[in-house]
Amino acid sequence: MKKRHYLTMITVVMLTGLSMAQAQNPECMTNLSIYAEHAKVKNYDAAYEPWKMVYESCPDINRANFTYGEKILAHKIDKSTGADKDGYVQELMTLYDNSIKYFPTKFTKAGVAIDKALLLYDNKMASDEQIFNMLDAAYKEDRANFKNPKALYLYFSSLVDLHAAGKKDLQDVFDTYDDVTEKIEEENKEWTDIVTKLLPKDSLGTLTSKEKSQLRVANTNSESFGKIASSIDAKLGNLADCDNLIPLYEKSYDAKKGDVNWVKRAVGRMFSKDCTDDPMFRKLFEAQLALDPSASAYLYGGTLKQKSGDSKGAIEDFNKAVELETDSYKKSNILYKIATTVRKSSKSQARSYALKAIDADPANGKAYLLIANLYASSANDCGNDAFEKRAIYWKAAEMARKAGRVDPALSGTAGQTAASYDAKAPTKEMIFSSGKAGQTITFSCWVGGSVTVPSL
């Protein structure tokens, strides 16, 4: 009871102190209302002075001091030049620091660091090294809240530029690339999970207004992470080709061969870049198999067997990899990798694995794109005449469009792919000349199924 009474007294004293502080600054509430009304209609110039009075006198009176304050100062920065602009930038930098000081549950360490780094970057007020160090510290100290796509790209991009300037090792670039791409996959998975959940209701037209908003936000964010992922791969460029990877791993192998994370990443990178013919890949693979006989290890083992002509052994290893993986998202990726591996030897088998990948993760747009490509590449093998051969492109285009629907991160690529296939399908003139408008064309080749010729 004494302890409860003591805590109650502390609460009363704190509330009394806040009331007294407000009483000593009677204009705070009035000016808060004034600047909020101006800010709501984006009249930031009129909002500045009353906001500044409240922010400086009663910083903790309301979170609006920081949410509206950011917009007010961003406007001032955009509309000013020279010393005035620099002053507003510094004022906003201080506001970001104070946001987490006064409202620690509403703002995050990573969020504040990202805001500061992007502000300095956008206004060309920091070097690549300063930007990288700010974002690197934020990423390592508060990874869970490092969610900004632009910041993730800038984090990696500035590191690559530092490597080009001779200030960072290539291994640092690879390590950060792995970290950032894993983070992007995690964030995109959260958004595609929402898309997967809501798409069935969207197709039925039964989404609530709240769900429509959720789906729109999820699509937008997933698409943003997809664009950033492509930009990061482009930034890495030829740094990750076999000519760079092999000597780097040969040099580091003896010191790193007991580090399971390093070994797994090295094997994975060589696998993804098709460096599997080099003896270093087998060496790394065997090291991983000894340290961690996981699903991915069997996937790589299957690849080696396939290259040596042991197709039966390869399929056994591939299926073992699938059996060992318990995470449906990772299992889907393994199945997709198997599909891409066997596509040269068997298109039907590649589709089978791609469909299994989709079963494991309905948001695996890459698997739909692969099936689309398999269909398109079979145009000359399907159909009884030129019209029917070109009709396969309609089926390929539909698969490509599905890729964009289930995984908005791929919407750009999926849309371009679908458009290219549609352009190869029969034209309106060809449909008219054939007299097949509205008819169903059935494919007797490995593709199977059918398409309906568009009506004119």
PDB file of N, CA and C in Angstrom, residues 9 14 27 49 53 73 91 103 115 154 195 213 258 278 285 304 404 416:
ATOM      1  N   MET A   9       1.527   9.547  -5.597  1.00  0.00           N
ATOM      2  CA  MET A   9       1.994  10.892  -5.285  1.00  0.00           C
ATOM      3  C   MET A   9       2.924  11.414  -6.379  1.00  0.00           C
ATOM      4  N   MET A  14       3.860  15.003 -11.016  1.00  0.00           N
ATOM      5  CA  MET A  14       4.203  15.188 -12.426  1.00  0.00           C
ATOM      6  C   MET A  14       3.095  15.915 -13.175  1.00  0.00           C
ATOM      7  N   GLU A  27      -0.181  31.133 -23.494  1.00  0.00           N
ATOM      8  CA  GLU A  27      -0.326  31.278 -24.944  1.00  0.00           C
ATOM      9  C   GLU A  27      -0.092  29.974 -25.699  1.00  0.00           C
ATOM     10  N   GLU A  49       5.458  31.230 -37.049  1.00  0.00           N
ATOM     11  CA  GLU A  49       5.683  31.979 -35.808  1.00  0.00           C
ATOM     12  C   GLU A  49       4.925  31.393 -34.615  1.00  0.00           C
ATOM     13  N   MET A  53       6.783  29.566 -31.274  1.00  0.00           N
ATOM     14  CA  MET A  53       6.534  29.972 -29.896  1.00  0.00           C
ATOM     15  C   MET A  53       6.188  28.758 -29.025  1.00  0.00           C
ATOM     16  N   LEU A  73       8.979  23.426 -41.336  1.00  0.00           N
ATOM     17  CA  LEU A  73      10.392  23.696 -41.607  1.00  0.00           C
ATOM     18  C   LEU A  73      10.802  23.200 -42.992  1.00  0.00           C
ATOM     19  N   GLU A  91      17.715  23.917 -37.913  1.00  0.00           N
ATOM     20  CA  GLU A  91      16.556  23.933 -37.013  1.00  0.00           C
ATOM     21  C   GLU A  91      15.784  22.607 -37.111  1.00  0.00           C
ATOM     22  N   PHE A 103       9.193  12.674 -27.038  1.00  0.00           N
ATOM     23  CA  PHE A 103       8.182  11.648 -27.305  1.00  0.00           C
ATOM     24  C   PHE A 103       8.872  10.338 -27.701  1.00  0.00           C
ATOM     25  N   ASP A 115      15.838  10.382 -41.012  1.00  0.00           N
ATOM     26  CA  ASP A 115      15.351  11.723 -41.359  1.00  0.00           C
ATOM     27  C   ASP A 115      16.506  12.719 -41.459  1.00  0.00           C
ATOM     28  N   LEU A 154      20.255   4.419 -50.136  1.00  0.00           N
ATOM     29  CA  LEU A 154      21.327   5.379 -49.883  1.00  0.00           C
ATOM     30  C   LEU A 154      22.405   4.773 -49.002  1.00  0.00           C
ATOM     31  N   VAL A 195      -1.317  -7.993 -49.186  1.00  0.00           N
ATOM     32  CA  VAL A 195      -1.885  -8.100 -50.539  1.00  0.00           C
ATOM     33  C   VAL A 195      -2.526  -9.478 -50.740  1.00  0.00           C
ATOM     34  N   SER A 213      -8.000   0.906 -48.444  1.00  0.00           N
ATOM     35  CA  SER A 213      -6.861   1.767 -48.104  1.00  0.00           C
ATOM     36  C   SER A 213      -5.639   0.930 -47.767  1.00  0.00           C
ATOM     37  N   GLY A 258      35.281 -21.322 -40.730  1.00  0.00           N
ATOM     38  CA  GLY A 258      34.506 -21.773 -39.577  1.00  0.00           C
ATOM     39  C   GLY A 258      33.325 -20.878 -39.267  1.00  0.00           C
ATOM     40  N   ASP A 278      33.505 -23.296 -60.743  1.00  0.00           N
ATOM     41  CA  ASP A 278      34.826 -23.095 -60.146  1.00  0.00           C
ATOM     42  C   ASP A 278      35.018 -24.002 -58.927  1.00  0.00           C
ATOM     43  N   PHE A 285      30.881 -25.087 -50.621  1.00  0.00           N
ATOM     44  CA  PHE A 285      29.694 -25.917 -50.421  1.00  0.00           C
ATOM     45  C   PHE A 285      29.969 -27.027 -49.417  1.00  0.00           C
ATOM     46  N   LEU A 304      25.453 -29.194 -58.189  1.00  0.00           N
ATOM     47  CA  LEU A 304      26.724 -29.803 -58.569  1.00  0.00           C
ATOM     48  C   LEU A 304      26.501 -31.154 -59.245  1.00  0.00           C
ATOM     49  N   GLY A 404       2.460  -9.480 -61.253  1.00  0.00           N
ATOM     50  CA  GLY A 404       2.345  -8.122 -60.738  1.00  0.00           C
ATOM     51  C   GLY A 404       1.240  -7.968 -59.714  1.00  0.00           C
ATOM     52  N   GLN A 416       5.709  -4.715 -68.054  1.00  0.00           N
ATOM     53  CA  GLN A 416       6.491  -4.636 -69.292  1.00  0.00           C
ATOM     54  C   GLN A 416       6.530  -5.992 -69.999  1.00  0.00           C
TER      55      GLN A 416
END
